[in-house]
mmCIF file of C-alpha atoms in Angstrom:
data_model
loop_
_atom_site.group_PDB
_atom_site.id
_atom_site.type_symbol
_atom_site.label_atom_id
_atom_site.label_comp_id
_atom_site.label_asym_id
_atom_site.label_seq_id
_atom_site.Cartn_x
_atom_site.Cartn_y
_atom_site.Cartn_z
ATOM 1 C CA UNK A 1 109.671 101.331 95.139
ATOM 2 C CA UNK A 2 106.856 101.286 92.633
ATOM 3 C CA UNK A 3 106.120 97.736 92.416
ATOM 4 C CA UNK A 4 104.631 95.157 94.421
ATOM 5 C CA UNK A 5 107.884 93.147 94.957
ATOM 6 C CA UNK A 6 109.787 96.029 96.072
ATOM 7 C CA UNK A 7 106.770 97.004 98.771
ATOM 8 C CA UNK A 8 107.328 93.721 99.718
ATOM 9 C CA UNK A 9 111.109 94.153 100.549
ATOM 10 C CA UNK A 10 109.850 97.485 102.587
ATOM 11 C CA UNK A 11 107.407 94.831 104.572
ATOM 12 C CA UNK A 12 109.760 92.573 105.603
ATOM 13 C CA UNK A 13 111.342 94.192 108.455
ATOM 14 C CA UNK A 14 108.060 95.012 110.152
ATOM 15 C CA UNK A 15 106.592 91.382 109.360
ATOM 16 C CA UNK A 16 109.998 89.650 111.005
ATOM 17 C CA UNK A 17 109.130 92.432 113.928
ATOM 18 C CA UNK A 18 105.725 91.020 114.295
ATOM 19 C CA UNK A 19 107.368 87.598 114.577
ATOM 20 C CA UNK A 20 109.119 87.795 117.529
ATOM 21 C CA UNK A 21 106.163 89.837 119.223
ATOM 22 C CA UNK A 22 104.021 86.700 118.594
ATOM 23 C CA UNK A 23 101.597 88.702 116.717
ATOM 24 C CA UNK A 24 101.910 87.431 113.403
ATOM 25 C CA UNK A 25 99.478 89.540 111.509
ATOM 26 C CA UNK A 26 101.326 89.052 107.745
ATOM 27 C CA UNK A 27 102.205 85.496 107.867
ATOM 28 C CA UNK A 28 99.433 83.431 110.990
ATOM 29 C CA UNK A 29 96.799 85.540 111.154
ATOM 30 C CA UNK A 30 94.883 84.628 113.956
ATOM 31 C CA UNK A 31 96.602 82.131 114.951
ATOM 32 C CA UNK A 32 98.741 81.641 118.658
ATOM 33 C CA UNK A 33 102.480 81.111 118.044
ATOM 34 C CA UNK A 34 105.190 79.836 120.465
ATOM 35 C CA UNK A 35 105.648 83.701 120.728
ATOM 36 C CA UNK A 36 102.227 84.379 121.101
ATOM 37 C CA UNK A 37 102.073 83.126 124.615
ATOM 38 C CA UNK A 38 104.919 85.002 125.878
ATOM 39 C CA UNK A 39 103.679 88.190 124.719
ATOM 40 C CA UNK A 40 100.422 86.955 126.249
ATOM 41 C CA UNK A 41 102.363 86.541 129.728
ATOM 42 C CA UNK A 42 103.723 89.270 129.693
ATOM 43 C CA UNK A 43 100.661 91.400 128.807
ATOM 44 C CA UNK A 44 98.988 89.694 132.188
ATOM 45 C CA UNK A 45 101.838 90.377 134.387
ATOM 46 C CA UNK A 46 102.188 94.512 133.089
ATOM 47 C CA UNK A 47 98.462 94.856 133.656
ATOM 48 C CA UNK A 48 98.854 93.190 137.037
ATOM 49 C CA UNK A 49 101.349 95.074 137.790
ATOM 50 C CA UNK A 50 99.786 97.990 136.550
ATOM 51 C CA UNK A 51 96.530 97.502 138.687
ATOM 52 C CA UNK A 52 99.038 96.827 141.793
ATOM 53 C CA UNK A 53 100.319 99.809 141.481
ATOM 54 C CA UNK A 54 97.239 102.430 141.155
ATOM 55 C CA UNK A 55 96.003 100.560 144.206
ATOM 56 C CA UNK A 56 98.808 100.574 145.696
ATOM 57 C CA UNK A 57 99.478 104.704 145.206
ATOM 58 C CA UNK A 58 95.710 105.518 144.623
ATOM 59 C CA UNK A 59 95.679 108.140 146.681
ATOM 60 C CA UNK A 60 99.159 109.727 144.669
ATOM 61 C CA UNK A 61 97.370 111.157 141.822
ATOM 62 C CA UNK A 62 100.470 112.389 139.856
ATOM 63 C CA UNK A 63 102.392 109.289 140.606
ATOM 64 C CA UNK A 64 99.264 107.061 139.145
ATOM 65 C CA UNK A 65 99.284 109.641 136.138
ATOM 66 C CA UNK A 66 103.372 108.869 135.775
ATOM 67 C CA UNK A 67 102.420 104.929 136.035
ATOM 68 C CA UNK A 68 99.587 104.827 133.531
ATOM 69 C CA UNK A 69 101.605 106.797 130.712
ATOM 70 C CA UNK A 70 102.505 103.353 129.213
ATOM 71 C CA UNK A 71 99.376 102.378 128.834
ATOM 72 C CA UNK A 72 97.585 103.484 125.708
ATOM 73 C CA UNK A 73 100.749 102.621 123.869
ATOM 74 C CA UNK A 74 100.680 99.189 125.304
ATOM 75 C CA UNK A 75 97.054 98.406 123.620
ATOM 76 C CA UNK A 76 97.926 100.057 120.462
ATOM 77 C CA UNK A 77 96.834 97.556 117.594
ATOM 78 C CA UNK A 78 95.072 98.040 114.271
ATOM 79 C CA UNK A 79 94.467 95.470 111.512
ATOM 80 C CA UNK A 80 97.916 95.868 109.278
ATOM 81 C CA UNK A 81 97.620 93.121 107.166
ATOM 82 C CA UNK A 82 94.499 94.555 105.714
ATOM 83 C CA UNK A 83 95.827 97.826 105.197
ATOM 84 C CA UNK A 84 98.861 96.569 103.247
ATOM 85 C CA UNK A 85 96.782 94.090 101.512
ATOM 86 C CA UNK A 86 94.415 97.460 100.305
ATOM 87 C CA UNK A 87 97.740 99.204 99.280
ATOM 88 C CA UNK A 88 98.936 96.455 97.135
ATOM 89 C CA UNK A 89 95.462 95.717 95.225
ATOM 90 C CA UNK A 90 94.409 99.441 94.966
ATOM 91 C CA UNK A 91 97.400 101.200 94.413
ATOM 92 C CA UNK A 92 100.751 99.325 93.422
ATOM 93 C CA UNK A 93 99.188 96.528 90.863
ATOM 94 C CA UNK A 94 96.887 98.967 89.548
ATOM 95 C CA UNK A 95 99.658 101.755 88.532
ATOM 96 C CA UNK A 96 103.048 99.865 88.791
ATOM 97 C CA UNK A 97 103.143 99.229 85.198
ATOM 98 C CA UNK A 98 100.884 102.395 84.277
ATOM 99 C CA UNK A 99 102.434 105.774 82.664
ATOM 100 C CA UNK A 100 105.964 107.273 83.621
ATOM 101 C CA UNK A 101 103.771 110.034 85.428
ATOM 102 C CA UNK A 102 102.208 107.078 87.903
ATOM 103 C CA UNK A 103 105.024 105.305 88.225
ATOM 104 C CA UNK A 104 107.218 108.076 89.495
ATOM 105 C CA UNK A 105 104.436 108.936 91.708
ATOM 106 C CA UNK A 106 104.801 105.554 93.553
ATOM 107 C CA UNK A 107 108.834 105.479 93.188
ATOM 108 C CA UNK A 108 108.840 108.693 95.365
ATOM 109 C CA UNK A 109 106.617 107.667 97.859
ATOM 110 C CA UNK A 110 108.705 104.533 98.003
ATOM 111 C CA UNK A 111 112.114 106.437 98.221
ATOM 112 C CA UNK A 112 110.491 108.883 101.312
ATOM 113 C CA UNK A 113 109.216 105.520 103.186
ATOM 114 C CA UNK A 114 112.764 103.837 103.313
ATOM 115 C CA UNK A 115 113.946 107.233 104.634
ATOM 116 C CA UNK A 116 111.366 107.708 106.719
ATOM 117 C CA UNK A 117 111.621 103.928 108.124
ATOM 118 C CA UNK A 118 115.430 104.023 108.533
ATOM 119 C CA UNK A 119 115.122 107.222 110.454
ATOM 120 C CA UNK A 120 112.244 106.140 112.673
ATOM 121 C CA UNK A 121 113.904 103.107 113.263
ATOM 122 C CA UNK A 122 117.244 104.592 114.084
ATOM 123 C CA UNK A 123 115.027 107.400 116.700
ATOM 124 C CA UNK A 124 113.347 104.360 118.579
ATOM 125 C CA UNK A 125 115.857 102.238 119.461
ATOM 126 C CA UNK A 126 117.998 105.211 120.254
ATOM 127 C CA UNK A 127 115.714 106.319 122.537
ATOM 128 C CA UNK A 128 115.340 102.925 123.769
ATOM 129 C CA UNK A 129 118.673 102.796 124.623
ATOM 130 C CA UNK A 130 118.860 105.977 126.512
ATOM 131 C CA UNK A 131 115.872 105.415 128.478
ATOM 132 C CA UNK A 132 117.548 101.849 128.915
ATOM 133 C CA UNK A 133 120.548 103.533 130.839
ATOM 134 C CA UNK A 134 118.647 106.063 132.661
ATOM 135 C CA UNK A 135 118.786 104.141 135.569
ATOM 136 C CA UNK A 136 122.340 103.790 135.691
ATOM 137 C CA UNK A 137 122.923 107.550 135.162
ATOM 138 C CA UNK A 138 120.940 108.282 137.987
ATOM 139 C CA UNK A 139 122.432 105.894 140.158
ATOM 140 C CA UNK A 140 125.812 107.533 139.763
ATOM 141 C CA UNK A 141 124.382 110.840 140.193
ATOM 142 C CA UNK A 142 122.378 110.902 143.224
ATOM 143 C CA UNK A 143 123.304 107.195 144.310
ATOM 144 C CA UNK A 144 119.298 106.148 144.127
ATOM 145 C CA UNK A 145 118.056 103.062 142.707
ATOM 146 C CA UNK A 146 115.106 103.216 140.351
ATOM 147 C CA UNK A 147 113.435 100.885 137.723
ATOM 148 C CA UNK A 148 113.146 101.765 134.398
ATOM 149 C CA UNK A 149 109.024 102.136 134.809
ATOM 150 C CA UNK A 150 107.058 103.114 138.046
ATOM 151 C CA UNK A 151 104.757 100.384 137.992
ATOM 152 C CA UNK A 152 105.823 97.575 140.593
ATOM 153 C CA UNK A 153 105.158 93.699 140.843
ATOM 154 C CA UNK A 154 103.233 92.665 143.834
ATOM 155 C CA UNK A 155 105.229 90.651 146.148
ATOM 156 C CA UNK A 156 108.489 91.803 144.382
ATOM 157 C CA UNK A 157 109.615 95.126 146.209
ATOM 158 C CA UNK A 158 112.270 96.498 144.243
ATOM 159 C CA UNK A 159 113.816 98.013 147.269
ATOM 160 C CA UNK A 160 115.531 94.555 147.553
ATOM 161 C CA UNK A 161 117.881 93.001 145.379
ATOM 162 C CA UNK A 162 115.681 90.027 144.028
ATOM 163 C CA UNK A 163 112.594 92.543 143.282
ATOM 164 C CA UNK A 164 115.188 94.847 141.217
ATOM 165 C CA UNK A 165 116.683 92.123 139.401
ATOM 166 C CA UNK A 166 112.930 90.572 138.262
ATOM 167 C CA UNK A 167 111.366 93.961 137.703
ATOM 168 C CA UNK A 168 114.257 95.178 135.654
ATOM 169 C CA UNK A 169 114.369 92.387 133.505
ATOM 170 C CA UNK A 170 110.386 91.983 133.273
ATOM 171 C CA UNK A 171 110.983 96.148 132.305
ATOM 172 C CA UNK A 172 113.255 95.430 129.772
ATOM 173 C CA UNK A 173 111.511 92.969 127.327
ATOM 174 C CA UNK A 174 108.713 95.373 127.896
ATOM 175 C CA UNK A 175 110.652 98.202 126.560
ATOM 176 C CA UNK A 176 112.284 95.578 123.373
ATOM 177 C CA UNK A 177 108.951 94.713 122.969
ATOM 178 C CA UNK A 178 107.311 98.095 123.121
ATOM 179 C CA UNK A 179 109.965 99.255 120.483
ATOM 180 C CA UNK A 180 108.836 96.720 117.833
ATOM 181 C CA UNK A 181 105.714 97.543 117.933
ATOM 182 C CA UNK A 182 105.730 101.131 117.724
ATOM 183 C CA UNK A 183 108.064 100.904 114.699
ATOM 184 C CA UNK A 184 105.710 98.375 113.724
ATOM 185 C CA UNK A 185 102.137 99.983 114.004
ATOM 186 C CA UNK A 186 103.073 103.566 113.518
ATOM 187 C CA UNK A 187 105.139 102.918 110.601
ATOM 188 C CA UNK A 188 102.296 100.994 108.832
ATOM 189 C CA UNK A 189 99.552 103.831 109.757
ATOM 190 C CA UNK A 190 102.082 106.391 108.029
ATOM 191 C CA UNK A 191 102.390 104.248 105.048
ATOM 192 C CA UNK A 192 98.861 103.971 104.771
ATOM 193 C CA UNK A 193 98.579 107.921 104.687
ATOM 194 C CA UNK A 194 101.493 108.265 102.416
ATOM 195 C CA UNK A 195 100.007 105.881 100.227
ATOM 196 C CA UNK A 196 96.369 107.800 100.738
ATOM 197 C CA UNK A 197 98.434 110.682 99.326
ATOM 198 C CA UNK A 198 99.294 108.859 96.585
ATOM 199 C CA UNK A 199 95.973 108.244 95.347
ATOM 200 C CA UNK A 200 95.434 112.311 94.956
ATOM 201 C CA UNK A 201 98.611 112.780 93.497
ATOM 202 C CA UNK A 202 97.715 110.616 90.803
ATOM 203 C CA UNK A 203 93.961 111.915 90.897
ATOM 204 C CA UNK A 204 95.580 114.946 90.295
ATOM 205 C CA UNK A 205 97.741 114.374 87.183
ATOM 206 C CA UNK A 206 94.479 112.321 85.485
ATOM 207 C CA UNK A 207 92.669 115.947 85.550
ATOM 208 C CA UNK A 208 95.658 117.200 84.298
ATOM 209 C CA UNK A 209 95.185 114.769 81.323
ATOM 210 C CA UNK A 210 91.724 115.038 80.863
ATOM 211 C CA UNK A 211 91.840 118.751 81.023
ATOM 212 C CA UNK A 212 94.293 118.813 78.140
ATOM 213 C CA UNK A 213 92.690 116.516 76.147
ATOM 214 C CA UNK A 214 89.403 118.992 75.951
ATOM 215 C CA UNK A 215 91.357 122.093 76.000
ATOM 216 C CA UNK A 216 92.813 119.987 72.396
ATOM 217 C CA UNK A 217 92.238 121.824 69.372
ATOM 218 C CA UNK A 218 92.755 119.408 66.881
ATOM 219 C CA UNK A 219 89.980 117.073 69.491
ATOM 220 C CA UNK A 220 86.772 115.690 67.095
ATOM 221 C CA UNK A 221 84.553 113.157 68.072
ATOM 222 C CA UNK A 222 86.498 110.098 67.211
ATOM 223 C CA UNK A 223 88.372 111.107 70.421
ATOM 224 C CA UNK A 224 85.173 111.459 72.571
ATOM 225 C CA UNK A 225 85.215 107.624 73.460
ATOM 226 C CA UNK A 226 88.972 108.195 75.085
ATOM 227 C CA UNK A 227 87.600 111.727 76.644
ATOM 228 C CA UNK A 228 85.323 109.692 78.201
ATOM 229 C CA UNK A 229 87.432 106.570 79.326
ATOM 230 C CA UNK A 230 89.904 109.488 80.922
ATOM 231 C CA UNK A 231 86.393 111.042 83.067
ATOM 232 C CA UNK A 232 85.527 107.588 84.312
ATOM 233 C CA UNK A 233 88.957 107.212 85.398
ATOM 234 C CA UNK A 234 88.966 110.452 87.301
ATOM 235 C CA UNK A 235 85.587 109.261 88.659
ATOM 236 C CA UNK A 236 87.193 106.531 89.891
ATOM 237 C CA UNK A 237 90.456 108.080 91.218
ATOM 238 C CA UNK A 238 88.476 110.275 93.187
ATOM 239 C CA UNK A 239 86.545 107.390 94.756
ATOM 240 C CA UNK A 240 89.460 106.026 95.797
ATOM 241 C CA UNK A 241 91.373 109.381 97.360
ATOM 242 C CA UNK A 242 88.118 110.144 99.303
ATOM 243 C CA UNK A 243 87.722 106.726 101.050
#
């Protein structure tokens, strides 16, 4: 994956994730979708239900503590379309066509971030589905009914049927939702380090080419203007690694 196109291919998972989370960073930035408003319902009624709760139990300090550990991961956000947007310009059309050195620099990265992605991917929704079914193992265990999260709905005990029913299913685009957009954001912060790396390893092999163009013994001063087009890069790279 050392080209733009192919980074692309990598992007389209996450972009089709951000989609159907209404938060269309990649294709309508800033801009409210059909989908936008139910994630924006649904944000209101978890932190209402949230609030219920620790009111509710404020004087449980370890149950509040179970409750709230949700609840940095459900205002997670950063600005991915900028960071992609930085990884294309500064890394992947600036080196995708550059020496075999550079370019096998960025097909390795690529190779490790479809790994990585599958795998993270495949962890997620695996744990999803075991957390999903939780309930259910408990029930036949110790014949106890429980919701998938601890934070309840006012007016909607779910001690009775109609209060399970609405808080499980209310739980359970939470926890579809919440899967997408881990994959989504963490995935994107790790390519953005990967990529980071990137920019040393290739800072790396331009020292390694200036350094053997003065250590040249056949070097004379007609080759001083490409000695010095080789430092500037290495200026440069380093700029760029260091940000």
């Amino acid at each position: 994956m050392a080209t733009v196109e192919s980074f692309r291919e990598l992007l389209k998972p996450l972009i089709l994730y951000s989609k159907l989370l209404g938060v269309e960073t990649w294709t309508a930035p800033g801009k409210l979708m059909p989908a936008s408003y139910h994630m924006m319902l649904q944000m209101i009624i978890y932190l209402v239900s949230l609030a219920y709760t620790v009111i509710k139990y404020r004087y449980e300090p370890m149950h509040i503590m179970k409750v709230l550990v949700t609840f940095g991961t459900a205002l997670q956000a950063m600005d991915m379309k900028e960071l992609t947007e930085t990884i294309e310009r500064d890394i992947l059309k600036r080196y995708q066509n550059g020496t075999d050195e550079e370019v096998a620099v960025l097909n390795r990265t690529g190779r490790y971030l479809w790994i990585i992605f599958r795998i993270m991917r495949m962890i997620c929704n695996g744990t999803a589905a075991g957390f999903a079914f939780y309930p259910i193992f408990v029930y036949f265990t110790t014949n106890a009914v429980m919701p998938f999260f601890l934070h309840e709905l006012p007016f909607l005990d779910y001690g009775t049927t109609t209060g399970y029913v609405v808080n499980m299913l209310l739980q359970m685009n939470l926890i579809v939702n919440g899967v997408m957009g881990v994959i989504t954001t963490d995935f994107v912060f790790l390519m953005f380090a990967m990529y980071a790396m990137v920019l040393a390893d290739i800072f790396i092999l331009h020292l390694d080419e200036l350094e053997a163009m003065l250590n040249d013994p056949l070097n004379d001063d007609s080759k001083r203007g490409g000695i010095r087009e080789k430092w500037l890069q290495c200026v440069y790279d380093h700029q760029q690694a260091t940000w």
